[in-house]
Amino acid sequence: MLEVEFSLLSASRVGPESGLELQAEFEAHGETLKRAVEAIRERAGDPKAMLGWIRLPEDTEGARRVRRFQEARPWVRDLVVLGIGGSALGAKALAHALTPQNPPARLYFVDNVEPAPIARLLGELDPATTLVVAISKSGKTAETMAAFLIFRDWLERHLGQHATDHLVAVTDPQNGPLRTYAASEGLASFDIPPDVGGRFSVFSAVGLLPLAFAGVQLEDLLMGARRANAKGLEAAAKSALALYLLYRYRQKPIHVLMPYSTRMALIPAWFVQLHAESLGKAYDRRGSRVHVGPTPLPALGATDQHSLLQLLQEGPFDKVVTFVRLRHHDHDLEIPGAPGLSPLRFLFGKRLGALLDAEATATPLALAKAGRPSLTIWIDRVDEASLGELLQFFMWQTAIFGELLGINAFDQPGVELAKRYTYALMGHEGYEELRGEIDEA
Ligand code: PA5
């Protein structure tokens, strides 16, 4: 079960600002925090509030439907996911962490439009055993739909009328070009609930469909996420308050996420999007200009002890680190001794997991000694239940953080302008007047 250790938050006392005595702060801000959580709960029934992610873990029938779909397609050897941002990052992170040996299919995520890797992938795949899953809530994201056009054409050239059996759409139940196309061509399809935004959609078909083909246990994943809903709220709220206070009143605008696990290496990328798109906002809920949002930074323990750590330890006092640690190491290894290497005998006969644990203990302590605050999230192990719980915990943390900042954490108006410039550059009808603006620049 997930637990959060807050004891090193007071560390910045030796830095230029005072540290965070969370218990005292918790008492001082307890009412605000309670109101923030209540406000989210109260809005949960309103479809416009985009809080559908809270109930996704309850949808075990949805998970069964996905599983039946996968089991009915034993011919799928390669699964290509076309999606970007929230339509890719969750499944990518969980597949990286949880794919067992000999999964039903190999997964490939096409979440960029650089031509060379796509051309190479097309050259390597066998269309007869490939399933292509286009995931886009809007159904019109340029990157995803350009890739869809390329893969659809490739399948049609190789398989003719059977191409449609190799295409799946995961999109809004009613709106958007991908939904219209899926309906007119009779493609298999799954819905993204209208009240679930991309970065909060990992426990819908957006995440579950690819993960089923990766051999991930969907039931356990959802069970873990339900555990966060049932038991994780206090810890999520407390961690949101800690990060908020450090951001707002202790000049800590940079928030690092550093799991001590290579299998969890892609979870920070998912977290970065979750915090960046949810919390980086120009206006608050009342329409006042605020320009808020911590800068999330991904890291990996122990690897980045030989990279970022120098900066974390001695650079500006502007960061707080969230570590994620495992209580158990599966498949632990003993470090053998070797004659002639006696300077290394402190390692002989020790478990490799013990070395990783020692590093995960040493780093926050060293940071604390230098006045750098951190918090540590403990999970049992890298498995479906623990990661389901962790991701749902982070979604709650983000929603509560957004509430404390007074902003809407569920929109992303800031990504629109670059999108419109792209449309203008690519000759999309209706964006002609932006073309002049671009040419002038
Ligand atoms: O979190 C979000 O809402 C975004 O990152 C979207 O997931 C991303 O822009 C892709 O959008 P779509 O699913 O409409 O293709």
Coordinates of C-alpha atoms and ligand atoms in Angstrom, one line a residue:
M1 CA 0.0 0.0 0.0
L2 CA 1.2 3.5 -0.9
E3 CA 2.5 5.7 1.9
V4 CA 4.2 9.1 1.8
E5 CA 7.0 10.1 4.1
F6 CA 7.1 13.8 4.8
S7 CA 9.9 14.0 7.3
L8 CA 12.5 15.6 5.1
L9 CA 10.3 18.6 4.1
S10 CA 11.7 20.7 6.8
A11 CA 15.1 20.4 5.3
S12 CA 15.3 23.8 3.6
R13 CA 16.0 25.4 7.1
V14 CA 19.7 25.7 6.2
G15 CA 18.9 27.2 2.9
P16 CA 18.0 30.9 2.2
E17 CA 14.3 30.3 3.3
S18 CA 12.8 28.5 6.2
G19 CA 11.8 24.9 5.8
L20 CA 8.3 23.5 5.9
E21 CA 7.0 22.1 9.2
L22 CA 4.2 20.2 7.6
Q23 CA 2.3 19.4 10.8
A24 CA 2.0 23.1 11.7
E25 CA 1.2 24.1 8.2
F26 CA -1.3 21.3 7.9
E27 CA -3.0 22.7 11.0
A28 CA -2.9 26.3 9.7
H29 CA -4.2 25.3 6.2
G30 CA -6.3 22.3 7.2
E31 CA -9.6 24.1 6.4
T32 CA -8.4 25.3 3.0
L33 CA -7.3 21.8 2.1
K34 CA -10.6 20.3 3.3
R35 CA -12.5 22.8 1.2
A36 CA -10.4 22.1 -1.8
V37 CA -11.1 18.3 -1.6
E38 CA -14.8 18.9 -0.9
A39 CA -15.0 21.3 -4.0
I40 CA -13.6 18.5 -6.2
R41 CA -16.0 15.9 -4.7
E42 CA -19.0 18.3 -5.2
R43 CA -18.1 18.9 -8.8
A44 CA -17.6 15.2 -9.5
G45 CA -21.2 14.7 -10.8
D46 CA -21.0 17.6 -13.3
P47 CA -19.8 16.3 -16.7
K48 CA -18.4 19.7 -17.5
A49 CA -16.0 19.5 -14.5
M50 CA -14.0 16.8 -16.3
L51 CA -13.7 14.6 -13.2
G52 CA -14.8 11.3 -14.9
W53 CA -11.3 10.0 -14.1
I54 CA -12.3 9.5 -10.5
R55 CA -14.8 6.8 -11.4
L56 CA -12.8 5.1 -14.2
P57 CA -11.3 2.5 -11.8
E58 CA -14.8 1.2 -11.0
D59 CA -15.5 0.4 -14.7
T60 CA -14.5 -3.3 -14.5
E61 CA -16.9 -4.1 -17.3
G62 CA -14.9 -1.8 -19.6
A63 CA -11.8 -3.6 -18.7
R64 CA -13.4 -7.0 -19.4
R65 CA -14.6 -5.7 -22.8
V66 CA -11.0 -4.7 -23.7
R67 CA -9.7 -8.1 -22.5
R68 CA -12.3 -10.0 -24.6
F69 CA -11.3 -7.9 -27.6
Q70 CA -7.6 -8.8 -27.1
E71 CA -8.3 -12.5 -26.6
A72 CA -10.3 -12.6 -29.7
R73 CA -7.3 -11.5 -31.7
P74 CA -4.5 -14.1 -31.0
W75 CA -3.0 -13.3 -34.5
V76 CA -1.8 -9.9 -33.3
R77 CA 2.0 -10.0 -32.9
D78 CA 2.6 -6.3 -33.1
L79 CA 0.4 -3.5 -31.8
V80 CA 1.1 0.0 -33.0
V81 CA -0.4 2.8 -30.8
L82 CA -0.9 6.1 -32.6
G83 CA -1.5 8.8 -30.0
I84 CA 0.3 11.8 -28.4
G85 CA 0.3 13.4 -25.0
G86 CA -2.3 12.1 -22.7
S87 CA -3.3 9.6 -25.4
A88 CA 0.0 7.8 -25.2
L89 CA 2.1 8.6 -22.1
G90 CA 0.2 6.6 -19.5
A91 CA 0.1 3.4 -21.5
K92 CA 3.7 3.9 -22.6
A93 CA 4.9 4.3 -18.9
L94 CA 2.8 1.3 -17.6
A95 CA 3.8 -1.0 -20.5
H96 CA 7.4 -0.2 -19.9
A97 CA 7.0 -1.1 -16.2
L98 CA 4.7 -4.0 -16.4
T99 CA 5.0 -6.0 -19.7
P100 CA 5.7 -9.6 -18.7
Q101 CA 8.0 -12.0 -20.6
N102 CA 6.4 -13.3 -23.7
P103 CA 3.5 -10.8 -23.9
P104 CA 0.7 -11.4 -26.4
A105 CA 2.0 -8.7 -28.6
R106 CA 4.9 -6.2 -28.9
L107 CA 3.9 -2.6 -28.5
Y108 CA 5.1 0.4 -30.5
F109 CA 4.1 3.9 -29.6
V110 CA 4.1 6.4 -32.5
D111 CA 3.9 9.7 -30.6
N112 CA 5.9 11.9 -32.9
V113 CA 5.9 12.6 -36.6
E114 CA 9.6 12.4 -37.4
P115 CA 9.6 10.5 -40.7
A116 CA 12.6 8.2 -40.3
P117 CA 11.5 6.2 -37.3
I118 CA 8.0 5.7 -38.8
A119 CA 9.5 4.6 -42.1
R120 CA 11.7 2.2 -40.3
L121 CA 8.9 0.7 -38.3
L122 CA 6.8 0.2 -41.4
G123 CA 9.7 -1.6 -43.0
E124 CA 10.0 -3.9 -40.0
L125 CA 6.3 -4.8 -39.4
D126 CA 4.3 -7.6 -41.0
P127 CA 0.9 -6.0 -41.8
A128 CA -0.8 -9.5 -41.5
T129 CA 0.0 -9.7 -37.8
T130 CA -0.2 -6.0 -36.9
L131 CA -3.0 -4.1 -35.2
V132 CA -3.0 -0.3 -35.4
V133 CA -4.8 1.5 -32.6
A134 CA -5.5 5.2 -33.2
I135 CA -6.1 7.0 -29.9
S136 CA -7.4 10.6 -30.1
K137 CA -10.1 12.1 -28.0
S138 CA -10.6 15.0 -30.4
G139 CA -10.0 12.7 -33.4
K140 CA -8.2 15.5 -35.2
T141 CA -4.8 15.9 -33.6
A142 CA -2.5 16.5 -36.5
E143 CA 0.3 14.2 -35.4
T144 CA -1.9 11.3 -34.6
M145 CA -4.1 11.6 -37.6
A146 CA -1.2 12.1 -40.0
A147 CA 0.2 8.8 -38.7
F148 CA -3.2 7.2 -39.0
L149 CA -3.4 8.2 -42.6
I150 CA 0.0 6.7 -43.3
F151 CA -0.7 3.4 -41.4
R152 CA -4.2 3.1 -42.9
D153 CA -2.8 3.5 -46.4
W154 CA 0.0 0.9 -45.6
L155 CA -2.5 -1.6 -44.4
E156 CA -4.8 -1.0 -47.4
R157 CA -2.0 -1.5 -49.8
H158 CA -1.0 -4.8 -48.2
L159 CA -4.3 -6.2 -47.1
G160 CA -6.9 -4.6 -49.4
Q161 CA -10.4 -4.8 -47.9
H162 CA -9.1 -6.7 -44.8
A163 CA -7.3 -3.5 -43.7
T164 CA -10.2 -2.4 -41.6
D165 CA -9.8 -5.5 -39.4
H166 CA -6.4 -4.2 -38.5
L167 CA -7.5 -0.8 -37.4
V168 CA -9.1 0.3 -34.1
A169 CA -10.2 3.7 -33.0
V170 CA -10.3 5.0 -29.4
T171 CA -12.0 8.3 -29.4
D172 CA -14.9 10.5 -28.3
P173 CA -18.2 8.5 -28.4
Q174 CA -19.8 11.0 -30.8
N175 CA -17.6 13.7 -32.1
G176 CA -14.6 14.2 -34.3
P177 CA -13.4 12.9 -37.7
L178 CA -11.9 9.6 -36.2
R179 CA -15.4 8.7 -34.7
T180 CA -17.1 9.5 -38.0
Y181 CA -14.5 7.5 -40.0
A182 CA -14.7 4.5 -37.6
A183 CA -18.5 4.5 -37.9
S184 CA -18.6 4.8 -41.7
E185 CA -15.9 2.2 -42.3
G186 CA -17.1 -0.2 -39.5
L187 CA -13.8 -0.1 -37.5
A188 CA -13.7 -1.6 -34.1
S189 CA -13.8 1.3 -31.6
F190 CA -13.7 2.2 -27.9
D191 CA -15.0 5.3 -26.3
I192 CA -13.1 7.9 -24.3
P193 CA -15.7 9.3 -21.9
P194 CA -16.5 13.0 -22.7
D195 CA -15.8 14.0 -19.1
V196 CA -12.3 12.5 -19.0
G197 CA -9.4 14.6 -20.3
G198 CA -6.4 13.0 -22.1
R199 CA -3.9 13.2 -19.3
F200 CA -6.4 11.7 -16.9
S201 CA -7.5 8.9 -19.2
V202 CA -5.0 6.1 -18.5
F203 CA -7.6 3.9 -16.9
S204 CA -10.0 4.2 -19.8
A205 CA -9.5 2.2 -23.1
V206 CA -6.8 4.8 -23.8
G207 CA -4.5 2.9 -21.5
L208 CA -6.3 -0.4 -21.0
L209 CA -6.4 -1.4 -24.7
P210 CA -2.7 -1.3 -25.4
L211 CA -1.9 -2.7 -21.9
A212 CA -4.2 -5.7 -22.5
F213 CA -2.0 -6.6 -25.6
A214 CA 1.1 -6.1 -23.5
G215 CA -0.1 -8.8 -21.1
V216 CA -0.7 -6.4 -18.2
Q217 CA -3.3 -7.5 -15.6
L218 CA -6.0 -4.9 -16.0
E219 CA -8.1 -6.0 -13.0
D220 CA -5.2 -5.5 -10.6
L221 CA -4.3 -2.2 -12.1
L222 CA -7.9 -0.9 -11.6
M223 CA -8.0 -2.4 -8.1
G224 CA -4.9 -0.4 -7.2
A225 CA -6.4 2.8 -8.5
R226 CA -9.6 2.1 -6.5
R227 CA -7.4 1.7 -3.4
A228 CA -6.1 5.3 -4.1
N229 CA -9.7 6.5 -4.3
A230 CA -10.7 4.8 -1.1
K231 CA -7.6 5.2 1.0
G232 CA -5.1 7.5 -0.7
L233 CA -6.9 10.9 -0.5
E234 CA -5.4 12.1 2.8
A235 CA -1.9 11.4 1.6
A236 CA -2.6 12.9 -1.8
A237 CA -4.1 16.0 -0.2
K238 CA -1.2 16.4 2.2
S239 CA 1.4 16.0 -0.6
A240 CA -0.5 18.5 -2.7
L241 CA -0.5 21.0 0.1
A242 CA 3.2 20.5 0.8
L243 CA 4.1 21.0 -2.9
Y244 CA 1.8 24.0 -3.1
L245 CA 3.3 25.7 0.0
L246 CA 6.8 25.1 -1.2
Y247 CA 5.9 26.5 -4.6
R248 CA 3.9 29.5 -3.3
Y249 CA 5.8 30.5 -0.1
R250 CA 9.2 28.9 -0.1
Q251 CA 10.4 29.7 -3.6
K252 CA 10.5 26.1 -4.9
P253 CA 9.2 26.4 -8.4
I254 CA 10.9 23.3 -9.7
H255 CA 9.4 19.9 -8.8
V256 CA 11.4 16.8 -9.5
L257 CA 10.0 13.3 -9.7
M258 CA 12.7 10.6 -9.2
P259 CA 11.6 6.9 -8.9
Y260 CA 14.3 4.5 -7.9
S261 CA 13.4 1.9 -10.5
T262 CA 14.4 1.6 -14.1
R263 CA 11.1 -0.1 -14.8
M264 CA 9.4 3.1 -13.7
A265 CA 11.6 5.3 -15.8
L266 CA 8.8 6.5 -18.0
I267 CA 6.4 7.4 -15.2
P268 CA 8.1 10.8 -14.7
A269 CA 7.3 11.7 -18.3
W270 CA 3.6 10.9 -17.7
F271 CA 3.8 13.0 -14.5
V272 CA 5.5 15.9 -16.2
Q273 CA 2.6 16.2 -18.7
L274 CA 0.0 15.7 -15.9
H275 CA 1.5 18.6 -13.8
A276 CA 2.6 20.8 -16.7
E277 CA -0.7 20.8 -18.6
S278 CA -2.9 20.8 -15.5
L279 CA -1.1 23.4 -13.4
G280 CA 0.6 25.8 -15.8
K281 CA -2.1 28.4 -16.3
A282 CA -2.4 32.1 -17.2
Y283 CA -5.8 32.7 -15.5
D284 CA -7.5 31.5 -12.3
R285 CA -11.1 30.3 -12.1
R286 CA -12.3 33.9 -11.6
G287 CA -10.6 35.1 -14.8
S288 CA -7.7 37.0 -13.1
R289 CA -4.3 36.8 -14.7
V290 CA -2.0 34.6 -12.5
H291 CA 0.6 32.8 -14.6
V292 CA 1.2 30.0 -12.1
G293 CA 2.5 26.5 -12.2
P294 CA 5.5 24.6 -10.9
T295 CA 8.0 23.3 -13.5
P296 CA 8.0 19.5 -13.3
L297 CA 11.3 17.7 -14.0
P298 CA 11.8 14.0 -14.6
A299 CA 14.7 12.0 -13.0
L300 CA 15.6 8.4 -12.4
G301 CA 17.3 6.9 -9.4
A302 CA 20.0 5.8 -9.1
T303 CA 21.0 6.7 -12.7
D304 CA 20.7 10.4 -12.3
Q305 CA 22.8 10.5 -9.2
H306 CA 25.5 10.7 -11.9
S307 CA 23.7 13.5 -13.7
L308 CA 21.1 15.8 -12.1
L309 CA 22.1 15.2 -8.5
Q310 CA 25.0 17.6 -8.5
L311 CA 22.6 20.4 -9.5
L312 CA 20.0 19.3 -6.9
Q313 CA 22.6 19.1 -4.2
E314 CA 24.5 22.3 -4.8
G315 CA 22.5 24.4 -7.3
P316 CA 19.9 27.0 -6.6
F317 CA 17.5 26.4 -3.6
D318 CA 14.6 26.2 -6.0
K319 CA 13.7 22.6 -6.1
V320 CA 11.7 19.9 -4.2
V321 CA 12.2 16.3 -5.0
T322 CA 9.6 13.5 -4.8
F323 CA 11.3 10.2 -4.6
V324 CA 9.4 6.9 -5.2
R325 CA 10.8 3.8 -3.5
L326 CA 10.0 0.1 -3.5
R327 CA 9.5 -2.0 -0.4
H328 CA 10.4 -5.2 -2.2
H329 CA 12.7 -6.1 -5.1
D330 CA 11.5 -9.0 -7.3
H331 CA 14.2 -11.2 -8.7
D332 CA 16.9 -9.8 -6.5
L333 CA 20.5 -10.7 -7.4
E334 CA 23.5 -11.4 -5.2
I335 CA 26.7 -9.5 -6.0
P336 CA 29.4 -12.1 -6.2
G337 CA 33.0 -11.5 -5.0
A338 CA 36.0 -11.7 -7.2
P339 CA 39.7 -12.3 -6.4
G340 CA 41.8 -9.3 -7.3
L341 CA 39.0 -6.8 -6.6
S342 CA 39.3 -6.6 -2.9
P343 CA 38.7 -2.7 -2.9
L344 CA 35.2 -3.7 -3.7
R345 CA 34.7 -6.2 -1.0
F346 CA 32.1 -4.0 0.7
L347 CA 29.9 -5.2 -2.2
F348 CA 30.7 -8.9 -2.1
G349 CA 27.8 -11.1 -1.1
K350 CA 25.3 -8.2 -0.8
R351 CA 22.0 -8.0 -2.6
L352 CA 21.8 -5.6 -5.6
G353 CA 18.4 -4.4 -4.2
A354 CA 20.2 -3.5 -1.0
L355 CA 22.6 -1.3 -2.9
L356 CA 19.7 0.5 -4.7
D357 CA 17.9 0.9 -1.3
A358 CA 21.1 2.4 0.2
E359 CA 21.3 4.9 -2.6
A360 CA 17.6 5.8 -2.2
T361 CA 18.2 6.4 1.5
A362 CA 21.5 8.3 1.0
T363 CA 20.3 10.8 -1.6
P364 CA 17.4 12.4 0.3
L365 CA 19.6 12.5 3.4
A366 CA 22.4 14.2 1.5
L367 CA 19.9 16.7 0.0
A368 CA 18.4 17.4 3.5
K369 CA 21.8 18.0 4.9
A370 CA 22.3 20.6 2.2
G371 CA 18.9 22.2 3.0
R372 CA 17.0 20.6 0.1
P373 CA 13.5 19.3 0.9
S374 CA 12.1 16.1 -0.4
L375 CA 9.2 13.7 0.1
T376 CA 9.3 10.0 -0.5
I377 CA 6.4 7.8 -1.8
W378 CA 6.7 4.2 -0.8
I379 CA 5.0 1.5 -2.9
D380 CA 5.2 -2.2 -2.4
R381 CA 6.7 -3.3 -5.7
V382 CA 6.6 -2.7 -9.4
D383 CA 3.3 -4.4 -10.1
E384 CA -0.2 -3.6 -11.4
A385 CA -1.8 -2.8 -8.1
S386 CA 1.0 -0.6 -6.8
L387 CA 1.3 1.4 -10.1
G388 CA -2.5 1.7 -10.5
E389 CA -2.5 3.2 -7.0
L390 CA 0.4 5.5 -7.7
L391 CA -1.0 7.0 -10.9
Q392 CA -4.5 7.5 -9.4
F393 CA -2.7 9.1 -6.3
F394 CA -0.9 11.5 -8.7
M395 CA -4.1 12.4 -10.4
W396 CA -5.7 13.3 -7.1
Q397 CA -2.6 15.2 -6.1
T398 CA -2.7 17.3 -9.3
A399 CA -6.5 18.0 -9.0
I400 CA -6.0 19.2 -5.4
F401 CA -2.9 21.2 -6.2
G402 CA -4.9 22.9 -9.0
E403 CA -7.7 23.7 -6.6
L404 CA -5.3 25.2 -4.1
L405 CA -3.9 27.4 -6.9
G406 CA -7.4 28.4 -7.8
I407 CA -7.1 27.4 -11.4
N408 CA -8.9 24.9 -13.7
A409 CA -6.6 21.9 -13.9
F410 CA -8.6 20.2 -16.6
D411 CA -8.2 22.4 -19.6
Q412 CA -5.1 23.3 -21.7
P413 CA -5.8 26.5 -23.6
G414 CA -2.0 27.2 -23.8
V415 CA -1.4 24.5 -26.4
E416 CA -4.0 25.9 -28.8
L417 CA -2.0 28.8 -30.4
A418 CA 0.9 26.7 -31.6
K419 CA -1.7 24.2 -33.0
R420 CA -3.4 27.0 -34.9
Y421 CA 0.0 28.2 -36.3
T422 CA 0.7 24.6 -37.4
Y423 CA -2.7 24.4 -39.1
A424 CA -1.9 27.7 -40.9
L425 CA 1.5 26.5 -42.0
M426 CA 0.0 23.2 -43.3
G427 CA -2.7 25.0 -45.3
H428 CA -5.7 24.1 -43.1
E429 CA -8.8 26.0 -44.3
G430 CA -10.0 28.8 -42.0
Y431 CA -6.5 29.7 -40.7
E432 CA -5.4 31.8 -43.6
E433 CA -5.2 35.1 -41.6
L434 CA -2.6 33.5 -39.3
R435 CA -0.4 32.9 -42.4
G436 CA 0.2 36.6 -42.7
E437 CA 1.2 36.9 -39.1
I438 CA 3.6 34.0 -39.5
D439 CA 5.2 35.5 -42.7
E440 CA 5.7 38.8 -40.9
A441 CA 7.5 37.1 -38.0
Ligands
PA5_1 O1 -4.0 15.8 -21.8 C1 -4.5 16.2 -22.8 O2 -5.7 16.6 -22.9 C2 -3.6 16.3 -24.1 O3 -2.3 16.0 -23.8 C3 -4.1 15.4 -25.2 O4 -4.1 14.1 -24.7 C4 -3.3 15.5 -26.4 O5 -3.3 16.8 -26.9 C5 -3.9 14.6 -27.5 O6 -5.2 15.0 -27.8 P1 -6.2 14.0 -28.5 O7 -6.4 12.8 -27.6 O8 -7.4 14.8 -28.8 O9 -5.5 13.6 -29.8

